[in-house]
Coordinates of C-alpha atoms and ligand atoms in Angstrom, one line a residue:
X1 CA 0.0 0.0 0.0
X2 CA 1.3 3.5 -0.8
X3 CA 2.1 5.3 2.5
X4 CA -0.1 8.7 2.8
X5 CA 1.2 11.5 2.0
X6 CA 1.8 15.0 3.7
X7 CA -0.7 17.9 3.7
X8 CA -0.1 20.3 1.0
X9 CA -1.5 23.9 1.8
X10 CA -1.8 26.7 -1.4
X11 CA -2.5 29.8 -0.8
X12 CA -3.5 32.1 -3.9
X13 CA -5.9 30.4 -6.1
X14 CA -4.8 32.6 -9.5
X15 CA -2.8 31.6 -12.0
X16 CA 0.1 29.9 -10.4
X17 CA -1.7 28.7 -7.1
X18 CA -4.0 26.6 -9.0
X19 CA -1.4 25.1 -11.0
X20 CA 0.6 24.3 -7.9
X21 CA -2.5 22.9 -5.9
X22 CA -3.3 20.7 -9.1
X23 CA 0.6 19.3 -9.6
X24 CA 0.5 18.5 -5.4
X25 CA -3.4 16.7 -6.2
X26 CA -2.1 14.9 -9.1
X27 CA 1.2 13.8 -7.0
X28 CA -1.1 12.3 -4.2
X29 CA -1.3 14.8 -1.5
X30 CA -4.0 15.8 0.1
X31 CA -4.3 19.7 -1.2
X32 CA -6.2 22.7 1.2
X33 CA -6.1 26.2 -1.6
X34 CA -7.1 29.0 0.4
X35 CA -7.7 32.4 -1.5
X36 CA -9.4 35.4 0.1
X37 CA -12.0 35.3 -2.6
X38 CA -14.6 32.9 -2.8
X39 CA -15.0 33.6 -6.4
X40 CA -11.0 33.0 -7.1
X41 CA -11.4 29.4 -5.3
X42 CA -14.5 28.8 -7.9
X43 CA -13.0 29.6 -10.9
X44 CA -10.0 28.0 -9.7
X45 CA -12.2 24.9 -9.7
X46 CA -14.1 25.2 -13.0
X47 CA -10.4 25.6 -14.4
X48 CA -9.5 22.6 -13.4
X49 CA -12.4 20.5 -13.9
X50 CA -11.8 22.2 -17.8
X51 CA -8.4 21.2 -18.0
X52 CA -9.0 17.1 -16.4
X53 CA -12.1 17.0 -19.3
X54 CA -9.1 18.0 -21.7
X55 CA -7.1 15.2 -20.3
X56 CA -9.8 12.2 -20.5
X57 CA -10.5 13.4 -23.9
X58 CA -6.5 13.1 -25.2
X59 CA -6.6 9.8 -23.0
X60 CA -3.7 11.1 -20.8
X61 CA -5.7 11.0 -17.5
X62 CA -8.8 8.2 -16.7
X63 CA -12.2 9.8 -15.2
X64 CA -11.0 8.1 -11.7
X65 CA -7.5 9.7 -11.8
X66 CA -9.2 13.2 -12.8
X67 CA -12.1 12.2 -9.7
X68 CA -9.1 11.5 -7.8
X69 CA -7.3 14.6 -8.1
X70 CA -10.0 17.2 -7.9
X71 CA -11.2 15.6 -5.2
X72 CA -7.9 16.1 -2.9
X73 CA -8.1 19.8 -3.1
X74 CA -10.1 21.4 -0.5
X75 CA -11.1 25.0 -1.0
X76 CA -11.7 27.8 1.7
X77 CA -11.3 31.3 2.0
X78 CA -10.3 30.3 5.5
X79 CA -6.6 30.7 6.3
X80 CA -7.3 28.6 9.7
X81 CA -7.8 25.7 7.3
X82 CA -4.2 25.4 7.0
X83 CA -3.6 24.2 10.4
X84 CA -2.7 20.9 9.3
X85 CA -0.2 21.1 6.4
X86 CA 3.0 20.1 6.4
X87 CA 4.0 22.1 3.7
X88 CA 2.4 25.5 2.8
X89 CA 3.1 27.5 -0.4
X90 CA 2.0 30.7 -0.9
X91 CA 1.4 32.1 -4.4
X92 CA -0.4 35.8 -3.8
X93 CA 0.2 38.9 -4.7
X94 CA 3.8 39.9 -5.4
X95 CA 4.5 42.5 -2.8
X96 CA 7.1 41.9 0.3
X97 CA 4.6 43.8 2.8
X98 CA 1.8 42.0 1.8
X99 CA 3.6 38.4 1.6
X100 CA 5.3 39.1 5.2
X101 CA 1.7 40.1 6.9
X102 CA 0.5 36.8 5.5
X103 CA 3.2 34.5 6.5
X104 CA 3.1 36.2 10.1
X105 CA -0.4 35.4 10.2
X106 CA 0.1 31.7 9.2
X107 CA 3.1 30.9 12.1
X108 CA 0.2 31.6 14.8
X109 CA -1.8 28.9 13.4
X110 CA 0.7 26.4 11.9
X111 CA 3.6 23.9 13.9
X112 CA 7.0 26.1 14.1
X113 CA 8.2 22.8 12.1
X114 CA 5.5 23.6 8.8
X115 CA 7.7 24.2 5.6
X116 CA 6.6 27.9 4.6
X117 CA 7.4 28.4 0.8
X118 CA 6.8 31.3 -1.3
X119 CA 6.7 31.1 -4.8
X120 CA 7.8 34.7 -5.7
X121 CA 9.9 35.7 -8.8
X122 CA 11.4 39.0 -7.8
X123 CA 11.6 39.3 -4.1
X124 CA 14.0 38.7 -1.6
X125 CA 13.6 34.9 0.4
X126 CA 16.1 36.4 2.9
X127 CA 13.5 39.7 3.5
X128 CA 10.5 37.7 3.1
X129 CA 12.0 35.3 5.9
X130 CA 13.3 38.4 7.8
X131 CA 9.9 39.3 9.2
X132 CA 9.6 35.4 10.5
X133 CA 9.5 34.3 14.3
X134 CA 11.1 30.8 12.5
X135 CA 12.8 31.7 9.1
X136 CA 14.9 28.1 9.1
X137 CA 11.7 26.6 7.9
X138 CA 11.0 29.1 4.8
X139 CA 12.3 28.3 1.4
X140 CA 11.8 30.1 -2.2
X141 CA 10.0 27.7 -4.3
X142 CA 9.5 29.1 -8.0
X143 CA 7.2 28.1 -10.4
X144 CA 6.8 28.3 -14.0
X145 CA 3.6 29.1 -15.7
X146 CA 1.8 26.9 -16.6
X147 CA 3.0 25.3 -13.6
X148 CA 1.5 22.4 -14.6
X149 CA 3.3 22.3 -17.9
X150 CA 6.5 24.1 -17.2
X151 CA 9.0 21.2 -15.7
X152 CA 11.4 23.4 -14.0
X153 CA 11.0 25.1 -10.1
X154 CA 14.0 26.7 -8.6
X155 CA 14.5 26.1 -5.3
X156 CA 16.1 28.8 -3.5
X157 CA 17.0 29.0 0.5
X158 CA 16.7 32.5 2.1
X159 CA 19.9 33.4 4.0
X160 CA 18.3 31.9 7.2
X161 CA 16.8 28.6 5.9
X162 CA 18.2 25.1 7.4
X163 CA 19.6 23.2 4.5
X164 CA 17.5 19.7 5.3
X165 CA 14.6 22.1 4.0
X166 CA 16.8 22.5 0.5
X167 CA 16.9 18.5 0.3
X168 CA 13.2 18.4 1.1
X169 CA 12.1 20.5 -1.1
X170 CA 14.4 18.9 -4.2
X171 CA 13.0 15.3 -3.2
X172 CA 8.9 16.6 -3.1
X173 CA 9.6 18.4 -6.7
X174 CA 11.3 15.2 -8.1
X175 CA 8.2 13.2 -6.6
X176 CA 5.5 15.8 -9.0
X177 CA 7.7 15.3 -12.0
X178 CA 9.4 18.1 -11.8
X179 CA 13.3 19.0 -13.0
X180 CA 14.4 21.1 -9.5
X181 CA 17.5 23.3 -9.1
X182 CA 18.7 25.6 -6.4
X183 CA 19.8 28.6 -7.0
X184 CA 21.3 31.4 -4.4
X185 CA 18.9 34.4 -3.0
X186 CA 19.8 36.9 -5.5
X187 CA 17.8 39.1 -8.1
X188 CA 16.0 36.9 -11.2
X189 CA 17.6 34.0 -9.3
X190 CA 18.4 32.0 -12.7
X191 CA 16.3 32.4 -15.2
X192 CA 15.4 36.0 -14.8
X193 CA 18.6 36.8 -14.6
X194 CA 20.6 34.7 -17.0
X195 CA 17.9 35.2 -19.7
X196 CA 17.8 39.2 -19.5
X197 CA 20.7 39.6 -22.4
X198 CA 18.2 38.4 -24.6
X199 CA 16.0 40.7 -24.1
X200 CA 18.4 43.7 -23.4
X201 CA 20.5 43.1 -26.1
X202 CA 17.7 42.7 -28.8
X203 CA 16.7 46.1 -27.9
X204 CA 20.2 47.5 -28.0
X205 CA 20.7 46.1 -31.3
X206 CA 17.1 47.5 -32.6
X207 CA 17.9 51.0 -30.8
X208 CA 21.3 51.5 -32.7
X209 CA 19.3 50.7 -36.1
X210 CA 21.3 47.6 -36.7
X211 CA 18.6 45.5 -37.4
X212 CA 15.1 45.5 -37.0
X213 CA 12.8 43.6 -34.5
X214 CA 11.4 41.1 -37.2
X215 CA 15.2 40.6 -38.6
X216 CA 16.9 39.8 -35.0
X217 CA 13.4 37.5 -34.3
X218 CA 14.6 35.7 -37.5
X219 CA 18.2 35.1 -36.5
X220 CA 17.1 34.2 -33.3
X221 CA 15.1 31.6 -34.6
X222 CA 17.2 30.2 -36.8
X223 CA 20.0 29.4 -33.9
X224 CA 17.3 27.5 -32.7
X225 CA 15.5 29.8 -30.0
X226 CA 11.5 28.6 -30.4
X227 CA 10.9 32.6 -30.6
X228 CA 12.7 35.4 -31.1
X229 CA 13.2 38.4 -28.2
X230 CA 10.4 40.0 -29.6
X231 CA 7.7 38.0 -30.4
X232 CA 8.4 36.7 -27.1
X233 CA 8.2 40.2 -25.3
X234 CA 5.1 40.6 -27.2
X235 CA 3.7 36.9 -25.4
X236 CA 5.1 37.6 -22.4
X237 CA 3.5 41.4 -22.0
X238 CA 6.0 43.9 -22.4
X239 CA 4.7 45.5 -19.4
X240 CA 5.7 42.5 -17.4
X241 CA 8.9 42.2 -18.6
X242 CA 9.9 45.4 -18.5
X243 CA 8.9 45.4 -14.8
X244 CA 11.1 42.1 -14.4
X245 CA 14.2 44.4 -15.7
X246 CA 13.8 47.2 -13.9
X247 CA 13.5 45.0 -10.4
X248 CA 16.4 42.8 -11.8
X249 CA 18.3 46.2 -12.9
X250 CA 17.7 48.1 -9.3
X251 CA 18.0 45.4 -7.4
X252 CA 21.9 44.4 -8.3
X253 CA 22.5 48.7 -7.9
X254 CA 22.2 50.0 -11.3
X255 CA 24.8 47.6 -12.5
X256 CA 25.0 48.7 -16.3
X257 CA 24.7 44.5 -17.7
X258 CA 20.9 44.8 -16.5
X259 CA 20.3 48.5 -17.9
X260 CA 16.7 48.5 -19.2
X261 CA 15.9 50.0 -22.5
X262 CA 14.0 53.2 -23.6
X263 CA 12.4 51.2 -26.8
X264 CA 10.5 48.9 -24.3
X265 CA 9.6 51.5 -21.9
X266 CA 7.7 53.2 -24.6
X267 CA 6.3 50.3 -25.7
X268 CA 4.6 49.9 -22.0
X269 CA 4.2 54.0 -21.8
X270 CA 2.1 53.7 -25.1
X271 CA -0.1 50.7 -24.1
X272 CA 1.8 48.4 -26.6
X273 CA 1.7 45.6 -24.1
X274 CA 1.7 42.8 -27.0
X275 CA -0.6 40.1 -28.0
X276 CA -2.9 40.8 -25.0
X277 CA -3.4 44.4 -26.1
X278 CA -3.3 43.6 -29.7
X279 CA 0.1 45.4 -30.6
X280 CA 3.4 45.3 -29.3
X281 CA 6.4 44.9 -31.3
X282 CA 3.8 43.4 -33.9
X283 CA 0.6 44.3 -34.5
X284 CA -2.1 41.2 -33.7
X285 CA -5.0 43.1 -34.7
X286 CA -7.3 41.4 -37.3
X287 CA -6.1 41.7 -40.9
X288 CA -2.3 42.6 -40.0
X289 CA -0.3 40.7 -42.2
X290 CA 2.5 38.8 -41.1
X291 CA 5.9 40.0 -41.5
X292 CA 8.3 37.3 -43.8
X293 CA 12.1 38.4 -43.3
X294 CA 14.3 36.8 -46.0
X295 CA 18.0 35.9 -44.8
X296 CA 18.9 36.3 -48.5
X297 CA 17.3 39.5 -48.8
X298 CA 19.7 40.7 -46.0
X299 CA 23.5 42.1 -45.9
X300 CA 25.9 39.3 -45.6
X301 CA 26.3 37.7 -42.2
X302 CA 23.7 39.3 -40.8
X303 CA 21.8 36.8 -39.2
X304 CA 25.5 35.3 -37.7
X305 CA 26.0 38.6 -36.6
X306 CA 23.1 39.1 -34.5
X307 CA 23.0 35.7 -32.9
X308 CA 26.6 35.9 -32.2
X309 CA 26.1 39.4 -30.0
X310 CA 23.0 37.9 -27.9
X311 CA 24.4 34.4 -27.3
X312 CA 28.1 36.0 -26.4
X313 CA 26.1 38.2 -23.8
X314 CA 23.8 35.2 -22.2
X315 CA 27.2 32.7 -22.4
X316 CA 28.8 35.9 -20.5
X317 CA 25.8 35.6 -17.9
X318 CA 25.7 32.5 -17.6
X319 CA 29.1 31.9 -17.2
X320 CA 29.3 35.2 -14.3
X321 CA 26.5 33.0 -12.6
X322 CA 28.6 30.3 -12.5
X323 CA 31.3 32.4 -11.4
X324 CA 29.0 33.8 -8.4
X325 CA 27.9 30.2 -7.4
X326 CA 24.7 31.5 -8.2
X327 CA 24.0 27.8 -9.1
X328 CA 25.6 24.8 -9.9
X329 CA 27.5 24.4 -13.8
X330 CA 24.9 21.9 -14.1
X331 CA 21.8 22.9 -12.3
X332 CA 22.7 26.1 -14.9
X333 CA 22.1 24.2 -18.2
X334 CA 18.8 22.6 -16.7
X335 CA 17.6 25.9 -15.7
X336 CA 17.9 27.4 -19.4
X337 CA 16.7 24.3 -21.2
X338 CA 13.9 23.5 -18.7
X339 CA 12.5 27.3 -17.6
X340 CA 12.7 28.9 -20.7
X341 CA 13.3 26.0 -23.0
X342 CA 16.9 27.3 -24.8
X343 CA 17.9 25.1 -27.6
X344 CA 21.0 23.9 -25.8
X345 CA 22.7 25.1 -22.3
X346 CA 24.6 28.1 -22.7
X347 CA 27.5 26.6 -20.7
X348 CA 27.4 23.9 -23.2
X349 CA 27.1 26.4 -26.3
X350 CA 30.3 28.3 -25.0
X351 CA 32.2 24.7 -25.1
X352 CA 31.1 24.5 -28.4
X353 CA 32.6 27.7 -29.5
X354 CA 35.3 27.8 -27.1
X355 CA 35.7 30.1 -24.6
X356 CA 37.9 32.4 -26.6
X357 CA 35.3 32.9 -29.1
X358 CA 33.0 34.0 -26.8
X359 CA 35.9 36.1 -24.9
X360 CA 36.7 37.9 -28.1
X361 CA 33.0 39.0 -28.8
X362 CA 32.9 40.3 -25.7
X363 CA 35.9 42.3 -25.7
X364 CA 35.1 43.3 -28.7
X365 CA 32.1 45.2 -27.4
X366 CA 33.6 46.5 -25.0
X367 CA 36.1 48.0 -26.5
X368 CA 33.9 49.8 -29.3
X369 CA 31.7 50.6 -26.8
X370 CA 33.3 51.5 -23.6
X371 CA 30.5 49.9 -21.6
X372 CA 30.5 48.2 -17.9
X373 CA 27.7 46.2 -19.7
X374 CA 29.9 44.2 -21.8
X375 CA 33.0 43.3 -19.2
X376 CA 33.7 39.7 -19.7
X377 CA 32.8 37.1 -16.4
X378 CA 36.5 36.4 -15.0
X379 CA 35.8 33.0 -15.3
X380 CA 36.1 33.5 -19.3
X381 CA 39.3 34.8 -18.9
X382 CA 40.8 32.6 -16.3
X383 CA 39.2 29.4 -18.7
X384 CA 41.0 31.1 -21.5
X385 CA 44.5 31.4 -19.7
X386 CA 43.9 27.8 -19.0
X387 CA 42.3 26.8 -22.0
X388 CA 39.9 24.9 -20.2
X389 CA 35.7 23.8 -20.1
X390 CA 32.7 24.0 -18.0
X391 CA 32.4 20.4 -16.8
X392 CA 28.6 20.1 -17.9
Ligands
NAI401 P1 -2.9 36.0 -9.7 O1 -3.2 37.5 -9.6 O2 -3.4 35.2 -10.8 O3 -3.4 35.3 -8.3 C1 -3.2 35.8 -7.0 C2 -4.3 35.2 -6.1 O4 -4.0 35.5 -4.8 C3 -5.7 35.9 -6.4 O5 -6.7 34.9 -6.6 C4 -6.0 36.7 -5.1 O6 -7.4 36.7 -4.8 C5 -5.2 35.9 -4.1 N1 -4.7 36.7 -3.0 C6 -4.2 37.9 -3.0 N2 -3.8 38.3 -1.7 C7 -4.2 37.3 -0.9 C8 -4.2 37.1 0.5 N3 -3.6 38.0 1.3 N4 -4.7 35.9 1.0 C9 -5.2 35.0 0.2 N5 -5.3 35.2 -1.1 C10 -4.8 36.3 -1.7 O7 -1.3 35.9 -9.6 P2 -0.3 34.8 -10.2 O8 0.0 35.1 -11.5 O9 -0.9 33.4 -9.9 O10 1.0 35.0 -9.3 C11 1.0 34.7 -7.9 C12 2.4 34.7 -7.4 O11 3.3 33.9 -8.2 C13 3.1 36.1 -7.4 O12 4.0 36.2 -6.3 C14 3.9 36.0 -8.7 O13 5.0 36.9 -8.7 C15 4.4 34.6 -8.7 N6 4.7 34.0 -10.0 C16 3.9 34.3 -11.1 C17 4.3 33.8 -12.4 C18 3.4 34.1 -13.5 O14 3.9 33.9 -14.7 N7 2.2 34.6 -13.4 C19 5.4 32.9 -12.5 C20 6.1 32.6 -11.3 C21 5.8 33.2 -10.1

């Protein structure tokens, strides 16, 4: 007989807590989602009974197993309800004050030993845990949306959390199916931080007139990216992202590798959010014709050019993280290929080139353009000097 399993506690029944509490359902554990609006906790469950019909009907899930899972999660607006879970994750609104009030709430109804987890993608674990009577037992957990879907969660250990929760948490993700890796309390944690070249230098590239958006899209593409910076701004709401560079950009004291751009502040001053408001870098309104760039049409080397520039910045990120112990060589590759679903590690990709390839784009750009942005990780210099390779 299968042993029972802990208590799971949600709390936030929006996008990313309904994902969670359906992953925890699915994985066996009895589930309690707790949002503060009855109405979020029903549409919650009408997603989800939406999504299982889905299932039956591809033949992935049987009507018992989709019985089965709804069935584990209890809803309540009551935050009392959570009394008896071992492990609690909380995915509200992103805002330290609001987060901290919560959690202080929950440690006068929950055991001192209850996991707390937050599943935050911009703030501080360390702060969030700061405002704790017990911070050993909190722990970043972040999701990807679809949570369901997405197969990577960084696990990430405030300043102040025992490491047997860190082992914990990596066991319980492996258990839903999902690809865990740790990463160290610091801004984007991995993949907001590693991936922001892609973004940044898109921009750059567009802002200087050396290519258009379509154009770098293209390149992108065609090195084997499933959507160019762009197009993928334009999914992702460019008012989001934006918002995910400035925190990432502020939080790491203006350091000039993380400078936002003008072009996408614009976009988000003008309302050109992307496909949710119908235009961003594209326009998604009926009748707009699609834009067809031909690599022939172009000046030579064009498309090598730009996807040279972008990956040379994310190898350089990458490769800094690495440097920083911001995570593991390996749990780096994962992280890129898993969160964001990169064609190929970018640790990897630099072996491929070797790292004085990617060391002499780099200098390159700094060179022509004086820039703290484009300083070369130490690590690509010292591997240089030693003609060596990340071990990945
Ligand atoms: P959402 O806005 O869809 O859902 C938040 C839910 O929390 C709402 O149903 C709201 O009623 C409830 N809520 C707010 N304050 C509450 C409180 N004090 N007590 C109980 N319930 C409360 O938000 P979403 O997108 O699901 O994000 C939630 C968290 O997950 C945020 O911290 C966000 O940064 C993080 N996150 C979001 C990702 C995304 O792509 N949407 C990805 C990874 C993390």
């Amino acid at each position: 007989m299968e042993t029972a399993k802990t208590t799971v506690g949600v709390i936030g029944a929006g996008a990313m807590g309904s994902g969670i509490a359906q992953l925890a359902a699915q994985a066996g554990h009895p589930v309690v989602l707790v949002d503060q609006s009855a109405d979020a906790l029903d549409r919650s469950a009408a997603q989800l009974a939406k999504v299982a019909d889905r299932l039956i009907e591809k033949g992935k899930w049987t009507p018992e197993f989709s019985q089965s899972v709804q069935e584990r999660i209890h809803r309540t607006t009551e935050l009392t309800a959570l009394e008896s879970c071992d492990w609690i994750v909380e995915a509200i609104v992103e805002k330290l004050e609001v987060k901290q009030s919560l959690f202080q709430s929950l440690e006068a109804i929950v055991d001192p030993q209850t996991v707390l987890a937050s599943n935050t993608s911009s703030l501080s674990l360390t702060a969030i845990a700061g405002g704790l009577k017990h911070p050993e037992r909190f722990i970043g957990l972040h999701f990807f949306n679809p949570a369901p879907l997405m197969a990577l969660v960084e696990i990430i250990p405030a300043l102040q959390t025992d490491k047997r929760w860190v082992e914990a948490a990596r066991t319980m993700m492996v258990d839903w199916g999902k690809s865990p890796v740790v990463a160290k309390d610091t801004p984007g944690f991995i993949v907001n931080r590693v991936a922001r070249p892609f973004y940044g230098e898109a921009l750059r590239m567009v802002e200087e007139g050396i290519a258009d958006a379509p154009t770098i899209d293209a390149a992108m593409r065609n090195a084997g990216f499933r959507m160019g910076p762009f197009e993928l701004m334009d999914l992702i709401g460019n008012d989001v992202n934006y918002a995910v560079s400035c925190s990432v950009f502020s939080s790491f004291y203006n350091d000039p590798r993380y400078r936002p751009s003008l072009i996408q502040k614009q976009h988000v001053d003008a309302g050109w959010y992307g496909r949710k408001s119908g235009r961003g870098y594209y326009d998604y309104n009926e009748g707009a014709g699609k834009v067809e760039v031909k690599e022939e049409a172009l000046a030579p080397n064009t498309f090598e050019r730009i996807q040279e520039r972008i990956v040379a910045m994310l190898i350089n990120e990458a490769s800094d993280a690495a440097y920083l112990h911001i995570a593991s060589p390996q749990d780096l590759e994962v992280a890129m290929t898993k969160g964001v679903n990169y064609p190929k590690g970018l640790l990897q990709w630099c072996n491929e080139w070797g790292v004085t390839k990617a060391l002499a784009i780099l200098e390159g750009l700094h060179n022509r353009y004086g820039d703290d942005r484009y300083r070369p990780s130490p690590i690509l210099r010292d591997m240089a000097a030693s003609n060596s390779r990340f071990e990945v």
